[in-house]
Amino acid sequence: MIAFELLKQTTWLDLHQMMQKRNTDLQDISFARISLEKSTRQQRLRRVFSKRLVNKIFITNSHFKNIHIEPSLGLTEERLGLKEILEIGTPSRIPELDGAIVLISNADIDSWERLNYFSNFYEMHSDTIFIGWDTDNHHTLHISMAFATLVDFYIQSQLEHFYDLSRINPLHAFLQIGCINIKREHAYNLLPKALSAQRSNEVQGLFSNSNAFPWRNSVINTLSNSHPGIGFFSDSRSASSHETYPDRLIDYKVHWIAPVLNDVSGRVDDVLITGGIPIVPESLRFHPALIDIHSENIIYYNLNHIIDTKDIVSRAVDKYDKFGKKGILSRFEYSISRHGDFSLSKIIKLASSYFKFNLA
């Protein structure tokens, strides 16, 4: 087959040797020692928290400023500026965290300096359950592995590297993140605008530029030659952090999704919750996070479509027009049902099932 002949011209065999080494390295006794240390702390916290009433959760803002705890769980929600605390230098102990849950993001500790400072902070708080929710485990494995060592319950949002990370922390789960860039209340408030907006037929897709992903950058550059709505975000912040982000999504019927690797970008849910149709890589068609999306609400593209986008963009626009307001509502209801608020509730319930604490 031509494809196999082409494969033999790549670094395929080098990858085989690299994977052999990686698999061997992961069997090293050091990882068992790390896992044992994690288990010791987890089991101690389980004894301490067993049947205890937990009524407070601290949530950091780095990735989670737009999600909130469900009132039915009976937890008081407070915000913790962890990244800011760590940027100052050596942190001090915070007594208010005793007996509480702290939800942190990989973005809070995404440098070696902050990792080192947080290591001390984590050890200071021996009566606190730290839950780490990692949104970038697919492309920052070195940070993710360190992150997993410094939390009591580790959750990854992408499928990649599950085994590697399980060698670090035995209390470990995969959970799709859902919509975390738009507050649930704000999404409801935007719905009338989403239903009535006169949207462009042009495809939209603005992305952060990163030298770490040359293939993705080349795809975006190719698409931008024929679609002015696709390109790199000019602001130094990510596209989704901008205040006008939801309104810009509503300006368009269809949106091109260009993930950094083969991850399910949070942009997919952002597009759905604002009523648009995402155009997503074919390789994600049967991904667990997308497999139950109705075909009227999503379109998949292959490499040929990147070269000639006319047909697929036209089909996406036709699909949007065909289902009209009914389609907008269908996409909104699908995404709102798996909003990050509900993902957070699942995480708390999973933590409660292991650590045996009670919720009001």
CSV table of C-alpha atoms in Angstrom, one decimal:
chain,number,residue,atom,x,y,z
A,1,MET,CA,0.0,0.0,0.0
A,2,ILE,CA,1.2,3.5,-0.8
A,3,ALA,CA,0.4,4.7,2.8
A,4,PHE,CA,2.6,2.0,4.3
A,5,GLU,CA,5.4,2.9,1.9
A,6,LEU,CA,5.1,6.5,2.9
A,7,LEU,CA,5.1,5.5,6.6
A,8,LYS,CA,8.5,3.8,6.1
A,9,GLN,CA,9.9,7.1,4.9
A,10,THR,CA,9.1,8.8,8.3
A,11,THR,CA,10.7,8.3,11.7
A,12,TRP,CA,8.3,5.5,12.3
A,13,LEU,CA,11.0,3.0,13.5
A,14,ASP,CA,12.5,5.6,15.7
A,15,LEU,CA,9.1,6.1,17.3
A,16,HIS,CA,9.0,2.3,18.0
A,17,GLN,CA,12.4,2.5,19.8
A,18,MET,CA,11.3,5.6,21.7
A,19,MET,CA,8.1,3.8,22.8
A,20,GLN,CA,10.0,0.8,23.9
A,21,LYS,CA,12.3,2.9,26.0
A,22,ARG,CA,9.3,4.9,27.4
A,23,ASN,CA,7.4,1.7,28.3
A,24,THR,CA,10.5,0.3,30.0
A,25,ASP,CA,11.1,3.6,31.9
A,26,LEU,CA,7.6,3.6,33.2
A,27,GLN,CA,8.2,0.2,34.9
A,28,ASP,CA,10.9,1.7,37.0
A,29,ILE,CA,10.5,1.1,40.7
A,30,SER,CA,10.7,4.9,41.3
A,31,PHE,CA,7.1,5.2,39.9
A,32,ALA,CA,5.9,2.5,42.3
A,33,ARG,CA,7.4,4.5,45.2
A,34,ILE,CA,5.7,7.7,44.1
A,35,SER,CA,2.4,5.8,43.8
A,36,LEU,CA,2.9,4.3,47.2
A,37,GLU,CA,3.5,7.7,48.8
A,38,LYS,CA,0.4,9.0,47.1
A,39,SER,CA,-1.7,6.1,48.4
A,40,THR,CA,-0.4,6.6,51.9
A,41,ARG,CA,-1.6,10.2,52.0
A,42,GLN,CA,-4.9,9.3,50.2
A,43,GLN,CA,-5.7,6.6,52.7
A,44,ARG,CA,-4.8,8.9,55.7
A,45,LEU,CA,-7.2,11.6,54.3
A,46,ARG,CA,-9.8,8.9,53.8
A,47,ARG,CA,-9.6,8.0,57.5
A,48,VAL,CA,-9.6,11.7,58.5
A,49,PHE,CA,-12.5,12.7,56.3
A,50,SER,CA,-14.6,9.6,56.7
A,51,LYS,CA,-18.2,10.6,57.7
A,52,ARG,CA,-17.0,14.2,58.2
A,53,LEU,CA,-19.3,16.9,56.9
A,54,VAL,CA,-17.5,18.9,54.2
A,55,ASN,CA,-19.2,22.3,53.6
A,56,LYS,CA,-16.6,24.4,51.8
A,57,ILE,CA,-14.8,24.2,48.5
A,58,PHE,CA,-12.1,26.6,47.2
A,59,ILE,CA,-11.8,27.0,43.4
A,60,THR,CA,-8.9,28.6,41.6
A,61,ASN,CA,-9.6,31.0,38.7
A,62,SER,CA,-6.9,30.1,36.2
A,63,HIS,CA,-9.3,27.9,34.1
A,64,PHE,CA,-12.3,27.7,36.4
A,65,LYS,CA,-13.6,31.3,36.8
A,66,ASN,CA,-16.7,30.5,34.8
A,67,ILE,CA,-17.8,27.3,36.6
A,68,HIS,CA,-19.6,27.1,40.0
A,69,ILE,CA,-20.6,24.5,42.4
A,70,GLU,CA,-24.2,23.2,42.3
A,71,PRO,CA,-26.2,24.5,45.3
A,72,SER,CA,-27.7,21.1,45.8
A,73,LEU,CA,-24.3,19.8,47.0
A,74,GLY,CA,-24.5,22.1,50.1
A,75,LEU,CA,-20.9,23.5,49.6
A,76,THR,CA,-19.9,27.1,50.2
A,77,GLU,CA,-17.8,28.2,47.2
A,78,GLU,CA,-14.8,30.5,47.7
A,79,ARG,CA,-12.2,31.6,45.2
A,80,LEU,CA,-8.5,31.0,45.8
A,81,GLY,CA,-5.9,33.0,43.9
A,82,LEU,CA,-3.4,30.2,44.0
A,83,LYS,CA,-1.4,31.3,40.9
A,84,GLU,CA,-1.0,34.8,42.4
A,85,ILE,CA,0.0,33.3,45.7
A,86,LEU,CA,2.7,31.2,44.1
A,87,GLU,CA,4.0,34.0,41.9
A,88,ILE,CA,4.9,36.0,45.1
A,89,GLY,CA,7.3,33.3,46.2
A,90,THR,CA,7.3,30.9,49.2
A,91,PRO,CA,3.7,30.6,50.3
A,92,SER,CA,2.4,30.6,53.8
A,93,ARG,CA,-0.1,28.1,55.3
A,94,ILE,CA,-3.8,29.1,55.0
A,95,PRO,CA,-5.7,27.7,58.0
A,96,GLU,CA,-9.0,28.3,56.3
A,97,LEU,CA,-8.2,25.4,53.9
A,98,ASP,CA,-8.2,22.8,56.8
A,99,GLY,CA,-11.1,20.4,56.3
A,100,ALA,CA,-12.0,21.8,52.9
A,101,ILE,CA,-11.7,20.7,49.3
A,102,VAL,CA,-9.5,22.7,46.9
A,103,LEU,CA,-9.9,22.4,43.2
A,104,ILE,CA,-6.9,23.6,41.2
A,105,SER,CA,-5.9,23.7,37.5
A,106,ASN,CA,-2.7,22.8,35.7
A,107,ALA,CA,-2.6,26.4,34.7
A,108,ASP,CA,-2.0,27.3,38.4
A,109,ILE,CA,1.3,25.4,38.5
A,110,ASP,CA,2.5,25.5,34.9
A,111,SER,CA,6.1,26.5,35.6
A,112,TRP,CA,8.9,24.8,37.5
A,113,GLU,CA,9.0,27.8,40.0
A,114,ARG,CA,5.3,27.5,40.8
A,115,LEU,CA,5.6,23.7,41.0
A,116,ASN,CA,8.3,23.9,43.6
A,117,TYR,CA,6.4,26.5,45.6
A,118,PHE,CA,3.2,24.5,45.4
A,119,SER,CA,5.0,21.4,46.6
A,120,ASN,CA,5.7,23.1,49.9
A,121,PHE,CA,2.2,24.5,50.0
A,122,TYR,CA,0.7,21.0,49.5
A,123,GLU,CA,2.8,19.5,52.3
A,124,MET,CA,1.7,22.3,54.6
A,125,HIS,CA,-2.0,21.5,54.2
A,126,SER,CA,-2.2,17.9,55.4
A,127,ASP,CA,-5.9,18.2,56.3
A,128,THR,CA,-7.0,19.4,52.9
A,129,ILE,CA,-8.2,17.4,49.9
A,130,PHE,CA,-6.5,18.8,46.7
A,131,ILE,CA,-8.3,17.9,43.5
A,132,GLY,CA,-6.4,18.6,40.3
A,133,TRP,CA,-8.3,19.0,37.0
A,134,ASP,CA,-5.8,18.9,34.1
A,135,THR,CA,-7.0,20.4,30.8
A,136,ASP,CA,-3.6,20.0,29.0
A,137,ASN,CA,-2.4,16.5,29.7
A,138,HIS,CA,-2.3,15.7,26.0
A,139,HIS,CA,0.6,18.1,25.3
A,140,THR,CA,2.3,19.1,28.6
A,141,LEU,CA,3.0,15.6,30.0
A,142,HIS,CA,6.0,16.8,32.1
A,143,ILE,CA,3.8,19.3,33.9
A,144,SER,CA,0.9,16.8,34.1
A,145,MET,CA,3.1,14.2,35.8
A,146,ALA,CA,4.3,16.7,38.3
A,147,PHE,CA,0.8,18.0,38.8
A,148,ALA,CA,-0.4,14.4,39.5
A,149,THR,CA,2.2,14.0,42.3
A,150,LEU,CA,0.9,17.2,44.0
A,151,VAL,CA,-2.8,16.5,44.3
A,152,ASP,CA,-4.9,13.9,46.1
A,153,PHE,CA,-7.3,13.2,43.2
A,154,TYR,CA,-6.1,13.8,39.7
A,155,ILE,CA,-8.5,14.2,36.7
A,156,GLN,CA,-7.4,14.4,33.1
A,157,SER,CA,-9.6,16.0,30.5
A,158,GLN,CA,-8.0,14.4,27.4
A,159,LEU,CA,-7.5,10.7,26.7
A,160,GLU,CA,-3.7,10.8,26.1
A,161,HIS,CA,-1.2,9.4,28.5
A,162,PHE,CA,-3.6,7.7,30.8
A,163,TYR,CA,-1.2,4.9,31.7
A,164,ASP,CA,1.8,7.3,32.3
A,165,LEU,CA,-0.3,9.4,34.7
A,166,SER,CA,-1.8,6.4,36.5
A,167,ARG,CA,1.7,5.3,37.4
A,168,ILE,CA,2.0,8.6,39.4
A,169,ASN,CA,-1.3,8.8,41.1
A,170,PRO,CA,-3.6,5.8,41.6
A,171,LEU,CA,-6.6,8.0,42.4
A,172,HIS,CA,-7.0,9.1,38.8
A,173,ALA,CA,-9.9,9.6,36.4
A,174,PHE,CA,-10.7,10.8,32.9
A,175,LEU,CA,-13.6,13.3,32.7
A,176,GLN,CA,-14.5,15.4,29.7
A,177,ILE,CA,-14.5,19.0,30.7
A,178,GLY,CA,-17.5,20.4,29.0
A,179,CYS,CA,-18.1,24.2,28.6
A,180,ILE,CA,-15.9,26.1,31.0
A,181,ASN,CA,-15.3,29.3,29.1
A,182,ILE,CA,-18.9,30.7,29.3
A,183,LYS,CA,-20.8,30.8,32.5
A,184,ARG,CA,-24.0,28.8,32.5
A,185,GLU,CA,-26.1,31.7,33.6
A,186,HIS,CA,-24.5,33.9,30.8
A,187,ALA,CA,-25.2,31.2,28.3
A,188,TYR,CA,-28.9,31.3,29.2
A,189,ASN,CA,-28.9,35.1,29.0
A,190,LEU,CA,-27.3,34.9,25.5
A,191,LEU,CA,-29.8,32.4,24.2
A,192,PRO,CA,-32.3,35.0,22.9
A,193,LYS,CA,-29.5,36.7,20.9
A,194,ALA,CA,-28.3,33.3,19.7
A,195,LEU,CA,-31.8,32.5,18.4
A,196,SER,CA,-32.3,35.9,16.7
A,197,ALA,CA,-28.9,36.8,15.4
A,198,GLN,CA,-28.2,37.4,11.7
A,199,ARG,CA,-25.1,35.3,11.4
A,200,SER,CA,-22.4,35.3,8.7
A,201,ASN,CA,-22.2,32.4,6.3
A,202,GLU,CA,-18.4,32.7,6.5
A,203,VAL,CA,-16.6,30.2,8.7
A,204,GLN,CA,-14.9,31.5,11.8
A,205,GLY,CA,-11.9,30.2,13.9
A,206,LEU,CA,-9.4,32.3,15.9
A,207,PHE,CA,-6.7,30.5,17.7
A,208,SER,CA,-3.6,31.2,19.9
A,209,ASN,CA,-0.3,30.9,18.0
A,210,SER,CA,2.2,28.4,19.5
A,211,ASN,CA,5.5,27.3,18.0
A,212,ALA,CA,5.1,24.0,19.6
A,213,PHE,CA,2.4,22.9,17.1
A,214,PRO,CA,3.8,23.6,13.6
A,215,TRP,CA,1.3,21.3,11.8
A,216,ARG,CA,-1.6,23.0,13.4
A,217,ASN,CA,-0.2,26.4,12.6
A,218,SER,CA,0.2,25.4,8.9
A,219,VAL,CA,-3.4,24.2,8.8
A,220,ILE,CA,-4.6,27.6,10.2
A,221,ASN,CA,-2.4,29.5,7.8
A,222,THR,CA,-3.7,27.5,4.8
A,223,LEU,CA,-7.3,28.0,5.9
A,224,SER,CA,-6.8,31.8,6.5
A,225,ASN,CA,-5.8,32.2,2.8
A,226,SER,CA,-9.4,31.6,1.7
A,227,HIS,CA,-11.3,32.5,4.9
A,228,PRO,CA,-10.5,35.8,6.6
A,229,GLY,CA,-12.5,34.7,9.7
A,230,ILE,CA,-9.8,32.0,10.4
A,231,GLY,CA,-6.5,33.0,11.8
A,232,PHE,CA,-4.5,33.7,15.0
A,233,PHE,CA,-5.8,35.8,17.8
A,234,SER,CA,-3.9,39.1,17.8
A,235,ASP,CA,-4.2,39.6,21.6
A,236,SER,CA,-1.6,38.0,23.9
A,237,ARG,CA,-4.4,36.3,25.8
A,238,SER,CA,-6.2,33.2,24.5
A,239,ALA,CA,-9.2,33.7,22.3
A,240,SER,CA,-11.6,32.3,24.9
A,241,SER,CA,-10.4,34.7,27.6
A,242,HIS,CA,-11.6,37.8,25.8
A,243,GLU,CA,-14.8,39.4,27.2
A,244,THR,CA,-16.4,39.6,23.7
A,245,TYR,CA,-15.7,35.9,23.0
A,246,PRO,CA,-19.3,34.5,23.3
A,247,ASP,CA,-20.7,37.4,21.2
A,248,ARG,CA,-18.1,36.8,18.4
A,249,LEU,CA,-19.1,33.1,18.3
A,250,ILE,CA,-22.8,34.2,17.8
A,251,ASP,CA,-21.8,36.3,14.8
A,252,TYR,CA,-21.1,33.1,12.7
A,253,LYS,CA,-23.1,30.0,11.8
A,254,VAL,CA,-20.2,27.7,11.5
A,255,HIS,CA,-16.8,27.4,13.2
A,256,TRP,CA,-13.6,25.6,12.3
A,257,ILE,CA,-12.0,23.6,15.1
A,258,ALA,CA,-8.2,23.2,14.9
A,259,PRO,CA,-7.0,21.3,18.0
A,260,VAL,CA,-3.4,21.5,19.0
A,261,LEU,CA,-3.0,17.7,18.6
A,262,ASN,CA,-6.0,15.4,18.5
A,263,ASP,CA,-7.8,16.7,21.6
A,264,VAL,CA,-11.4,17.7,21.9
A,265,SER,CA,-11.0,21.4,22.3
A,266,GLY,CA,-13.2,23.3,24.7
A,267,ARG,CA,-14.1,25.4,21.7
A,268,VAL,CA,-16.5,22.7,20.5
A,269,ASP,CA,-18.8,23.2,23.5
A,270,ASP,CA,-18.4,27.0,23.3
A,271,VAL,CA,-19.7,26.8,19.7
A,272,LEU,CA,-22.5,24.5,20.5
A,273,ILE,CA,-23.7,26.4,23.6
A,274,THR,CA,-23.9,29.6,21.5
A,275,GLY,CA,-25.9,27.8,18.7
A,276,GLY,CA,-23.2,27.3,16.1
A,277,ILE,CA,-22.1,24.2,14.2
A,278,PRO,CA,-18.5,23.1,14.8
A,279,ILE,CA,-16.4,21.7,12.0
A,280,VAL,CA,-14.2,19.1,13.7
A,281,PRO,CA,-11.4,16.7,12.5
A,282,GLU,CA,-12.6,13.4,11.2
A,283,SER,CA,-10.2,11.7,13.7
A,284,LEU,CA,-12.5,12.8,16.5
A,285,ARG,CA,-15.7,11.4,15.1
A,286,PHE,CA,-15.9,8.5,17.6
A,287,HIS,CA,-14.1,10.2,20.5
A,288,PRO,CA,-16.0,9.5,23.8
A,289,ALA,CA,-16.6,13.2,24.3
A,290,LEU,CA,-18.3,13.6,20.9
A,291,ILE,CA,-19.8,10.3,20.0
A,292,ASP,CA,-23.3,11.1,21.3
A,293,ILE,CA,-23.6,14.5,19.4
A,294,HIS,CA,-26.5,14.3,16.9
A,295,SER,CA,-25.2,14.4,13.3
A,296,GLU,CA,-27.4,17.6,12.6
A,297,ASN,CA,-25.2,19.5,15.1
A,298,ILE,CA,-21.6,18.8,14.0
A,299,ILE,CA,-19.6,18.2,10.8
A,300,TYR,CA,-16.3,16.4,10.4
A,301,TYR,CA,-13.5,17.4,8.0
A,302,ASN,CA,-10.5,15.5,6.5
A,303,LEU,CA,-7.2,16.7,5.0
A,304,ASN,CA,-8.8,17.2,1.6
A,305,HIS,CA,-11.2,19.7,3.1
A,306,ILE,CA,-8.3,21.8,4.4
A,307,ILE,CA,-7.1,22.2,0.8
A,308,ASP,CA,-10.6,22.8,-0.6
A,309,THR,CA,-13.0,24.1,2.0
A,310,LYS,CA,-15.9,25.1,-0.3
A,311,ASP,CA,-18.0,22.0,-0.1
A,312,ILE,CA,-17.7,21.3,3.7
A,313,VAL,CA,-18.3,24.9,4.7
A,314,SER,CA,-21.3,25.0,2.3
A,315,ARG,CA,-22.7,21.8,3.8
A,316,ALA,CA,-22.3,23.2,7.4
A,317,VAL,CA,-24.1,26.4,6.5
A,318,ASP,CA,-26.9,24.4,4.7
A,319,LYS,CA,-27.2,22.3,7.8
A,320,TYR,CA,-27.5,25.4,10.1
A,321,ASP,CA,-30.1,26.9,7.8
A,322,LYS,CA,-32.1,23.7,7.5
A,323,PHE,CA,-32.6,23.2,11.2
A,324,GLY,CA,-32.8,26.9,12.1
A,325,LYS,CA,-33.9,27.8,15.6
A,326,LYS,CA,-34.7,24.2,16.4
A,327,GLY,CA,-31.0,23.3,15.7
A,328,ILE,CA,-29.8,26.2,17.8
A,329,LEU,CA,-31.9,25.1,20.7
A,330,SER,CA,-30.8,21.5,20.2
A,331,ARG,CA,-27.1,22.4,20.3
A,332,PHE,CA,-27.6,24.7,23.3
A,333,GLU,CA,-29.5,22.1,25.3
A,334,TYR,CA,-26.8,19.5,24.5
A,335,SER,CA,-23.9,21.6,25.6
A,336,ILE,CA,-25.7,23.2,28.6
A,337,SER,CA,-26.4,19.6,29.9
A,338,ARG,CA,-22.7,18.9,30.1
A,339,HIS,CA,-21.6,22.3,31.2
A,340,GLY,CA,-18.5,22.5,33.4
A,341,ASP,CA,-20.8,23.1,36.4
A,342,PHE,CA,-22.1,19.6,36.1
A,343,SER,CA,-18.6,18.2,35.5
A,344,LEU,CA,-17.6,19.8,38.7
A,345,SER,CA,-20.5,18.1,40.5
A,346,LYS,CA,-19.4,14.7,39.2
A,347,ILE,CA,-15.9,15.4,40.5
A,348,ILE,CA,-17.1,16.2,44.0
A,349,LYS,CA,-19.3,13.1,44.1
A,350,LEU,CA,-16.4,10.9,42.9
A,351,ALA,CA,-14.2,12.4,45.6
A,352,SER,CA,-16.9,11.9,48.2
A,353,SER,CA,-17.3,8.2,47.2
A,354,TYR,CA,-13.6,7.6,47.9
A,355,PHE,CA,-12.8,9.9,50.8
A,356,LYS,CA,-16.2,9.0,52.4
A,357,PHE,CA,-17.0,12.6,53.5
A,358,ASN,CA,-20.6,13.7,53.7
A,359,LEU,CA,-22.3,16.5,51.8
A,360,ALA,CA,-25.1,18.5,53.2
